[in-house]
XYZ file of C-alpha atoms in Angstrom:
639
model
C 95.415 123.531 103.444
C 92.998 122.377 100.499
C 95.130 119.019 100.567
C 94.785 118.530 104.381
C 90.988 119.283 104.116
C 90.663 116.720 101.370
C 92.682 114.077 103.414
C 90.433 114.627 106.310
C 87.254 114.227 104.516
C 88.677 111.193 102.681
C 89.621 109.553 106.221
C 86.373 110.498 107.563
C 84.469 108.561 104.788
C 86.778 105.423 105.121
C 86.676 105.399 109.053
C 83.402 106.902 109.389
C 82.073 103.726 111.241
C 84.647 104.072 113.930
C 82.816 106.535 116.036
C 79.347 107.940 116.293
C 77.934 110.671 113.920
C 77.898 113.654 116.343
C 76.143 115.819 114.135
C 72.976 113.524 114.250
C 73.203 113.486 118.077
C 69.904 114.322 119.678
C 69.436 114.707 123.487
C 66.011 114.327 124.683
C 64.885 115.577 128.294
C 63.796 111.892 129.105
C 67.076 110.401 128.193
C 68.649 108.130 131.117
C 72.256 107.798 130.533
C 74.106 104.652 131.363
C 77.561 103.087 131.576
C 77.224 101.964 128.133
C 78.863 105.344 126.820
C 77.966 108.305 124.832
C 78.212 105.724 121.610
C 74.717 104.266 122.725
C 72.880 107.454 122.524
C 72.003 106.985 118.920
C 70.679 103.607 119.535
C 71.915 99.767 119.441
C 71.542 96.878 121.808
C 70.240 97.920 125.474
C 72.002 96.048 128.115
C 70.577 97.943 131.202
C 67.302 99.664 132.312
C 67.899 102.945 130.625
C 67.154 104.047 127.092
C 70.743 104.184 126.178
C 71.089 100.212 127.261
C 73.326 100.961 130.277
C 72.979 101.056 133.976
C 72.472 104.328 135.727
C 75.409 106.030 137.232
C 73.453 106.765 140.513
C 70.768 105.098 142.169
C 68.059 107.805 142.069
C 65.748 106.521 139.707
C 63.309 109.154 140.301
C 65.204 111.671 138.577
C 65.739 111.446 134.931
C 69.497 111.722 134.112
C 70.279 113.451 131.207
C 73.378 115.086 129.585
C 71.174 117.993 128.299
C 70.738 118.710 132.117
C 74.201 120.004 132.573
C 74.788 123.765 132.877
C 76.062 125.681 129.960
C 79.622 124.838 129.162
C 82.092 127.761 128.604
C 84.434 126.411 126.124
C 88.128 127.418 126.216
C 89.592 129.899 123.734
C 90.878 128.618 120.503
C 94.777 128.895 120.089
C 96.176 130.335 116.943
C 96.517 127.012 115.209
C 93.244 125.679 116.213
C 91.776 128.551 113.802
C 93.268 126.736 110.840
C 93.640 123.144 111.799
C 91.483 121.128 114.520
C 93.022 119.833 117.323
C 91.960 116.178 116.716
C 92.972 112.961 114.824
C 90.305 112.185 112.145
C 87.518 109.933 113.479
C 88.946 109.217 116.921
C 87.470 110.466 120.046
C 89.576 112.736 122.257
C 90.474 110.220 125.043
C 91.719 107.639 122.580
C 93.861 110.404 120.648
C 95.458 111.168 124.076
C 96.026 107.539 124.759
C 97.457 106.749 121.060
C 99.891 109.811 121.381
C 100.950 108.447 124.880
C 101.664 105.026 123.441
C 103.963 106.816 120.789
C 105.557 108.546 123.207
C 106.559 105.325 125.426
C 107.557 104.003 122.044
C 110.342 106.734 121.874
C 111.038 106.408 125.566
C 111.676 102.825 125.610
C 113.288 102.738 122.028
C 116.012 104.961 123.339
C 116.957 102.416 126.050
C 117.594 99.887 123.081
C 120.226 102.122 121.580
C 123.195 101.468 123.694
C 123.023 97.597 123.421
C 122.937 97.809 119.664
C 126.128 100.339 119.809
C 128.022 97.896 122.157
C 127.236 94.933 119.877
C 128.487 96.905 116.899
C 131.480 97.645 118.622
C 132.236 93.903 119.576
C 131.393 92.839 115.910
C 134.495 94.855 114.718
C 136.722 92.641 117.040
C 137.195 95.617 119.694
C 135.984 95.966 123.059
C 133.493 98.788 122.799
C 135.034 102.195 123.769
C 137.759 100.278 125.675
C 135.501 100.119 128.714
C 136.099 97.664 131.477
C 133.440 95.412 133.000
C 132.615 97.657 135.625
C 132.399 100.863 133.451
C 130.058 99.051 131.101
C 127.670 97.845 134.222
C 127.831 101.689 135.357
C 126.669 102.698 131.797
C 123.917 100.160 131.633
C 122.485 100.765 134.905
C 123.076 104.417 135.341
C 119.848 105.610 133.452
C 118.001 103.561 136.216
C 119.882 105.636 139.116
C 118.208 108.748 138.019
C 114.979 106.962 137.114
C 114.652 105.727 140.621
C 115.139 109.099 142.239
C 112.003 110.833 140.435
C 109.474 107.992 140.608
C 107.731 109.095 144.135
C 108.326 112.810 143.293
C 106.959 112.510 140.106
C 103.745 111.146 141.525
C 103.384 114.652 143.430
C 104.361 116.541 140.580
C 101.793 115.017 138.340
C 99.265 115.729 140.972
C 100.329 119.581 141.434
C 100.928 120.506 137.863
C 99.209 119.549 134.558
C 100.079 115.708 134.060
C 100.083 116.271 130.414
C 102.741 119.027 130.360
C 104.791 116.838 132.550
C 104.574 113.840 130.429
C 105.465 115.488 127.400
C 108.518 117.719 128.882
C 109.783 114.656 130.282
C 110.074 112.750 127.016
C 111.299 115.524 124.886
C 114.057 116.473 127.703
C 115.313 113.019 127.587
C 115.265 112.922 123.642
C 117.276 116.185 123.569
C 119.970 114.713 125.897
C 119.732 111.500 123.741
C 121.275 113.691 121.035
C 124.604 114.139 122.961
C 125.160 110.609 124.168
C 127.448 109.787 121.082
C 129.856 112.534 121.850
C 129.923 112.100 125.730
C 130.814 108.364 125.195
C 134.251 109.510 123.755
C 134.972 111.637 126.933
C 136.650 110.541 130.051
C 136.203 106.741 129.507
C 132.546 106.531 129.819
C 132.196 108.866 133.034
C 130.352 111.728 131.059
C 128.040 109.356 129.451
C 126.985 107.911 132.718
C 126.192 111.686 134.109
C 124.034 112.318 130.680
C 122.314 108.902 131.224
C 121.725 109.706 134.785
C 119.865 113.004 133.700
C 117.883 111.200 131.241
C 116.698 108.679 134.038
C 115.525 111.753 136.045
C 113.504 113.214 133.230
C 111.739 109.755 132.266
C 111.146 108.823 135.853
C 108.140 110.973 136.003
C 106.424 109.385 132.898
C 104.541 106.460 134.358
C 103.124 108.765 137.269
C 102.184 111.460 134.876
C 100.290 108.881 132.852
C 98.436 107.749 135.450
C 97.728 111.519 136.508
C 96.289 111.871 132.987
C 93.866 109.106 133.249
C 92.510 110.585 136.564
C 90.649 113.017 134.354
C 90.227 111.266 131.120
C 89.556 107.685 131.682
C 85.705 106.639 132.511
C 85.886 103.743 134.988
C 84.818 101.211 132.702
C 87.436 101.992 130.066
C 90.413 102.474 132.519
C 92.038 99.099 131.215
C 91.732 99.613 127.578
C 92.921 103.202 127.752
C 95.907 102.514 130.212
C 96.853 99.443 128.390
C 96.950 101.234 125.054
C 99.098 103.860 126.441
C 101.380 101.416 128.083
C 101.615 99.078 125.252
C 104.052 101.569 123.814
C 106.652 100.438 125.989
C 106.538 97.307 124.508
C 106.059 98.622 120.952
C 109.010 100.802 121.628
C 111.269 97.525 122.020
C 109.489 95.854 119.110
C 110.749 98.872 116.799
C 113.939 99.758 118.911
C 115.740 96.610 118.772
C 115.683 96.073 114.862
C 116.005 99.719 114.099
C 118.807 100.346 116.432
C 120.666 97.164 114.964
C 120.021 98.371 111.291
C 121.111 101.785 112.017
C 123.919 100.874 113.865
C 124.962 98.427 111.272
C 124.570 100.443 108.008
C 125.312 103.886 109.387
C 127.298 103.887 112.340
C 126.798 103.537 116.265
C 125.828 107.133 116.524
C 122.999 106.931 114.177
C 120.283 105.236 116.368
C 120.988 107.997 119.207
C 120.487 110.799 116.623
C 117.448 109.247 115.096
C 115.543 108.705 118.485
C 116.499 112.342 119.807
C 114.924 113.763 116.626
C 111.954 111.447 116.892
C 111.170 112.750 120.598
C 111.354 116.494 119.574
C 108.904 115.941 116.718
C 106.630 113.785 118.784
C 106.623 116.666 121.364
C 105.228 119.304 118.893
C 102.109 116.985 118.132
C 101.777 116.164 121.854
C 101.424 119.882 122.806
C 98.832 120.376 119.948
C 96.516 117.489 120.595
C 96.633 116.756 124.269
C 95.296 118.881 127.269
C 95.097 118.470 130.911
C 91.442 117.641 131.140
C 88.451 117.594 129.003
C 86.828 120.821 129.976
C 90.398 122.511 128.505
C 90.070 120.773 125.187
C 88.828 123.108 122.758
C 87.923 120.517 119.896
C 86.243 117.677 122.067
C 82.767 117.157 121.099
C 79.990 117.985 123.661
C 78.605 114.318 124.158
C 82.042 113.009 124.857
C 82.969 115.658 127.263
C 79.828 115.171 129.216
C 80.008 111.337 128.838
C 83.627 111.575 130.610
C 82.546 114.025 133.267
C 79.250 112.193 134.315
C 81.047 108.821 134.356
C 83.826 110.147 136.728
C 81.561 112.407 138.895
C 82.144 116.182 139.314
C 83.566 118.031 142.208
C 83.245 122.068 142.400
C 86.986 122.039 143.610
C 88.830 118.776 143.434
C 91.699 118.839 145.866
C 95.042 117.142 144.935
C 96.873 115.011 147.296
C 99.958 116.418 148.779
C 102.941 115.181 150.836
C 100.979 115.985 154.110
C 97.340 114.878 153.215
C 98.860 111.382 151.717
C 97.956 108.565 153.935
C 101.298 107.243 154.236
C 100.820 105.032 157.354
C 97.726 103.253 155.798
C 99.707 102.896 152.466
C 102.613 101.186 154.044
C 100.117 98.725 155.807
C 98.071 97.977 152.950
C 98.795 94.539 151.395
C 97.138 95.285 148.035
C 99.793 98.030 147.493
C 102.513 95.579 148.501
C 101.152 93.145 145.858
C 101.473 95.774 143.129
C 104.872 96.589 144.332
C 106.086 93.075 144.127
C 104.474 92.373 140.793
C 106.033 95.627 139.425
C 109.474 94.424 140.581
C 109.124 90.818 139.010
C 107.789 92.128 135.722
C 110.815 94.876 135.782
C 113.280 92.154 136.149
C 112.319 90.180 133.100
C 111.604 93.125 131.004
C 114.979 94.812 131.630
C 116.570 91.391 131.196
C 115.432 90.981 127.635
C 115.857 94.964 126.727
C 119.329 94.923 127.683
C 120.689 91.263 127.191
C 118.390 89.509 124.497
C 120.307 90.623 121.695
C 123.739 89.353 123.715
C 121.943 85.965 124.216
C 121.124 85.467 120.543
C 124.489 86.556 119.389
C 126.576 84.624 121.922
C 124.520 81.566 122.020
C 123.178 80.902 118.661
C 125.668 83.135 116.468
C 123.262 85.857 115.273
C 124.367 88.860 113.536
C 123.755 92.389 114.751
C 120.915 92.917 112.685
C 119.539 89.658 112.757
C 119.394 89.578 116.539
C 117.582 92.972 116.543
C 114.997 91.910 114.033
C 114.501 88.130 115.480
C 114.569 89.568 119.281
C 111.642 92.059 118.335
C 109.126 89.223 117.631
C 108.165 88.358 121.260
C 107.864 92.135 121.922
C 105.615 92.331 118.837
C 103.148 89.537 119.962
C 103.146 91.287 123.214
C 102.320 94.843 121.887
C 99.071 93.179 120.181
C 98.269 91.200 123.395
C 98.277 94.245 125.674
C 95.391 96.158 124.565
C 93.409 93.274 123.731
C 93.917 92.069 127.220
C 92.564 95.598 128.452
C 89.463 95.218 126.391
C 88.746 91.908 127.507
C 89.314 92.824 131.146
C 86.996 95.567 130.710
C 84.425 93.098 129.278
C 84.437 91.047 132.250
C 83.910 93.657 134.593
C 81.315 95.705 132.653
C 79.197 92.470 132.076
C 79.418 91.329 135.733
C 81.007 88.075 134.770
C 84.105 88.384 137.218
C 84.636 90.957 139.919
C 87.432 93.721 139.706
C 89.578 91.739 142.118
C 89.257 88.331 140.499
C 89.996 89.950 136.893
C 93.179 91.440 138.110
C 94.370 88.248 139.875
C 93.419 86.198 136.799
C 95.232 88.059 134.245
C 98.282 88.930 136.377
C 98.526 85.409 137.768
C 98.114 83.849 134.516
C 100.438 86.186 132.560
C 103.196 85.565 135.143
C 102.675 82.177 135.578
C 102.841 81.214 131.888
C 105.912 83.701 131.168
C 107.657 81.742 134.023
C 106.917 78.285 132.595
C 108.009 79.147 129.231
C 111.237 80.765 130.465
C 112.213 77.360 131.984
C 111.887 75.898 128.353
C 114.264 78.704 127.305
C 116.738 78.011 129.753
C 117.170 74.494 128.650
C 116.562 75.042 124.989
C 119.366 73.953 122.744
C 118.345 75.172 119.409
C 117.436 78.837 118.242
C 113.977 77.897 116.997
C 112.885 76.248 120.204
C 114.296 79.150 122.244
C 112.582 81.931 120.367
C 109.390 79.877 120.387
C 109.534 79.546 124.157
C 110.637 83.151 124.496
C 107.776 84.704 122.188
C 104.967 82.613 123.981
C 106.355 83.602 127.430
C 106.562 87.246 126.723
C 103.231 87.220 124.728
C 101.595 85.718 127.823
C 103.019 88.479 130.174
C 101.099 90.972 128.030
C 97.982 89.979 129.815
C 99.692 90.893 133.171
C 99.458 94.611 132.226
C 95.480 94.299 132.768
C 96.443 93.190 136.189
C 99.058 95.047 138.446
C 99.600 97.958 136.094
C 96.283 99.352 136.270
C 95.423 98.217 139.836
C 96.183 101.542 141.147
C 93.245 103.117 139.672
C 91.091 100.530 141.221
C 92.299 100.689 144.817
C 92.998 104.337 145.190
C 92.268 106.516 142.105
C 92.764 109.519 144.130
C 96.431 108.481 145.050
C 97.112 106.535 141.434
C 100.019 108.771 140.213
C 101.718 108.427 143.709
C 101.369 104.690 143.866
C 102.533 104.389 140.542
C 105.672 106.295 141.417
C 106.025 103.998 144.593
C 105.756 100.673 142.817
C 107.565 101.608 139.545
C 110.253 103.176 141.756
C 110.894 99.720 143.433
C 110.646 98.047 140.045
C 113.381 100.309 138.755
C 115.635 98.671 141.451
C 115.348 95.455 139.109
C 116.899 97.505 136.218
C 119.704 98.499 138.602
C 120.384 95.052 139.789
C 120.079 93.103 136.444
C 123.319 94.768 134.940
C 125.393 94.120 137.986
C 124.216 90.614 138.330
C 124.684 89.643 134.514
C 127.454 91.489 133.265
C 129.844 89.441 135.303
C 128.339 86.068 134.361
C 128.333 87.021 130.638
C 131.897 87.992 130.584
C 132.953 84.731 132.186
C 130.895 82.549 130.093
C 129.171 84.231 127.331
C 127.560 80.893 125.678
C 126.829 78.730 128.977
C 125.536 81.474 131.258
C 122.167 81.557 129.776
C 120.392 78.583 131.560
C 121.147 80.130 134.998
C 120.003 83.584 133.559
C 116.444 82.311 132.462
C 116.026 79.981 135.288
C 116.436 82.971 137.853
C 114.058 84.908 135.661
C 111.309 82.114 135.734
C 111.813 82.009 139.678
C 111.278 85.493 140.184
C 108.008 85.639 137.939
C 106.540 82.743 140.099
C 107.376 84.300 143.040
C 105.524 87.379 141.907
C 102.538 85.511 140.805
C 102.081 83.780 144.175
C 102.368 86.976 146.115
C 99.819 88.698 143.824
C 97.430 85.956 143.842
C 97.244 85.852 147.656
C 97.258 89.775 148.549
C 95.933 91.745 145.639
C 92.666 93.361 145.513
C 90.366 95.338 143.254
C 88.368 97.222 145.552
C 88.614 100.871 146.447
C 90.480 101.010 149.782
C 89.008 102.658 152.880
C 91.907 105.177 153.227
C 91.620 106.114 149.690
C 87.932 107.587 149.995
C 87.720 111.189 148.745
C 86.984 113.841 151.371
C 83.434 114.502 152.439
C 83.096 117.702 150.654
C 84.046 115.972 147.322
C 81.233 113.335 147.650
C 78.846 115.241 146.032
C 75.974 113.645 144.008
C 75.420 115.467 140.839
C 72.009 116.901 140.365
C 70.480 118.833 137.398
C 70.480 122.599 138.290
C 67.482 124.546 138.239
C 66.750 126.144 134.906
C 69.356 123.864 133.095
C 66.617 122.579 130.853
C 64.375 125.015 129.187
C 61.954 124.564 126.249
C 61.589 127.701 123.961
C 58.645 126.270 122.346
C 55.878 124.493 124.206
C 55.082 122.053 121.464
C 58.458 120.524 121.715
C 58.433 119.904 125.460
C 59.042 116.319 126.394
C 60.818 115.985 122.957
C 63.705 118.417 122.940
C 65.512 121.003 125.060
C 68.010 123.483 124.240
C 70.882 121.896 122.679
C 74.624 122.325 123.622
C 76.893 124.780 122.224
C 80.277 123.417 120.869
C 83.128 125.255 119.378
C 82.830 125.870 115.729
C 85.806 125.608 113.425
C 84.273 126.573 110.200
C 81.136 127.703 108.735
C 78.524 124.968 109.354
C 76.422 123.417 106.832
C 72.759 123.866 107.864
C 70.481 121.260 106.781
C 67.013 120.093 107.767
C 68.347 117.988 110.575
C 71.139 120.242 111.951
C 68.745 123.254 112.010
C 66.362 121.282 114.056
C 68.953 120.671 116.858
C 69.802 124.336 116.866
C 68.101 126.879 119.180
C 66.868 130.295 117.622
C 70.114 131.875 118.784
C 73.305 129.954 118.147
C 76.338 130.596 120.224
C 79.856 129.424 119.130
C 81.269 129.434 122.424
C 85.229 130.327 122.642
C 85.091 131.869 119.157
C 83.187 134.725 120.646
C 86.151 135.468 122.751
C 88.952 135.289 120.262
C 89.858 138.238 118.235
C 90.068 138.290 114.511
C 88.722 134.678 114.516
C 87.958 134.146 110.714
C 85.185 131.386 111.529
C 83.518 133.462 114.197
C 79.743 134.451 113.267
C 78.098 137.566 113.971
C 76.043 137.405 117.151
C 73.253 139.404 115.563
C 72.725 136.623 112.959
C 70.357 134.286 114.315
C 69.206 131.344 112.273
C 65.633 130.735 112.335
C 64.487 127.358 113.509
C 62.200 125.225 111.213
C 59.054 124.305 112.926
C 59.154 120.767 114.359
C 56.356 118.108 113.628
C 53.584 117.828 116.294
C 53.973 115.019 118.789
C 52.270 111.751 117.919
C 49.335 112.266 120.305
C 49.109 115.852 119.599
C 49.505 116.440 123.637
C 52.352 118.692 124.963
C 53.793 117.992 128.290
C 55.902 120.036 130.714
C 58.000 118.286 133.442
C 59.450 119.851 136.447
C 63.080 118.245 136.677
C 63.624 119.816 140.135
C 60.467 118.244 141.811
C 60.375 115.114 139.972
C 56.644 115.686 139.314
C 54.171 116.143 136.238
C 52.987 119.639 135.575
C 49.753 120.381 133.675
C 50.242 121.073 130.024
C 49.148 124.206 128.235
C 45.359 124.864 127.651
C 44.496 122.639 130.658
C 45.762 119.466 128.669
C 46.920 116.377 130.961
C 50.456 116.453 132.455
C 53.059 113.932 131.973
C 53.354 110.793 134.495
C 56.851 110.336 136.243
C 59.570 108.853 134.421
C 59.532 104.936 134.128
C 62.334 103.058 132.767
C 60.278 99.805 131.803
C 57.511 101.666 130.222
C 60.029 103.500 128.171
C 61.697 100.476 126.980
C 58.309 98.994 125.940
C 57.735 102.219 123.890
């Protein structure tokens, strides 16, 4: 444990600049929060009218809007592991920890899909037909995963709405990884029919991953960070291909065709252990999330006392079926899935048959386009959020620009691939095309959260289910062409892929939207404007009125170090939240051991003010001193 503590301290020193210093966080009653994020509360450039530099979340300028005005937050109990090791990644906010872990989960899920192509190429390399399968059986094996994947797309949206989305996401990947361990043995039974059944089961489990991921962001993604968080998570699907193609080829060539299946099965089980340790359903249930981040997320999303989940009966199916923005997302998903599964299933075969690459060479060279795309996807998400946040482009124009630009450029470069006669020219065009398609992920793939955040997981299941049809059609459409003409069929293959993308680009550009649809409005009882509850802000010391309120209580994971600044930020009686409810917690402090608060320096003008936040009017100060004028953002900035 000392070694782990030393590592975390060293990491905190190296990466300390990546997130704000929460120990120095001070909350003033007059703070007026904004879209800039909780990072702005310590200072920095101001872009809006509030002291934090952002624009207010509500339109009521008469009421100061402060994180300190939330009610007392009851922290969840610590688990046994949390008493000894805090559930966090060093120097990374909780929401980005979840995005990173989801990215790794997608890497494993999509890496498993690369294993079968490497195994088949290894069999062909030895001069035999792999497992003596016919063309029909081989096509069934390639597409069988998508049979199950298609079935659970729409049900996955409802499952993610009814049950905790983080648990659904984790169970889907670990279940598929466990089944992956049995694939090598199943391939030897009954001429491929058993392995078809195993892959159908894998598809059934993995079909809920995308809907569940959208269900996670329903609670974790602030509106102005949707693109970057979603694209960070979804980039794992392309990073999985980057790692999966060369690693599968290397393991199959050096160890045997079974090795990739065993390796990825173990990877999935190990990942799941970290997932259940670090990821939670929503911020309120996270025992280690900082108070500023928790309140930033909840305030940006808005709060409802009892948010209701959509059900099969309450989902507006008629309106969804008549919504052209929904159809724009579906068409874009199908077109992108066509090219993606084309490359996942047949890119190594393209390089081997047309240009004579070896199995391991095809894996490493074929991963280059997906490596570039993996870096483009999160960059595109940050750029999209920047354009929206600063009002440069509307959400609709941002989605159309990124999606149509990515699709159009990929279709153009695929035409160059189709008519290229050299390996260098083909790989250059293929790399550029796949890289540009990375921008499209900031278009259609997060568009569900724009037009209907309440039904995002359901819409994701619907659109991804239609997109899965491409994964079923592609093997049947191309296996026969490749078997008949392994070297000359690729012009037709990539020309068809380019046409598919150009059709998707046109349709999305005409019918897409980034605005909340009328049928996606929340019920009236959930459209509540948050207001500071009476008594939420109190002052125990009149001399500090207007400067400091009672500070938030946060779960303690060890004996805190009290210095001059930290003591000033603590009230006279310190509560450690959940630690008081956990038996035998070694870090819990006795409730009867209050820590005295050092006297704070007097205000600059030696005048104390009281402010009634429930009435929005100044109140007389002590001893007949004058009261405080109403809050004025402009005058605050001048000060």
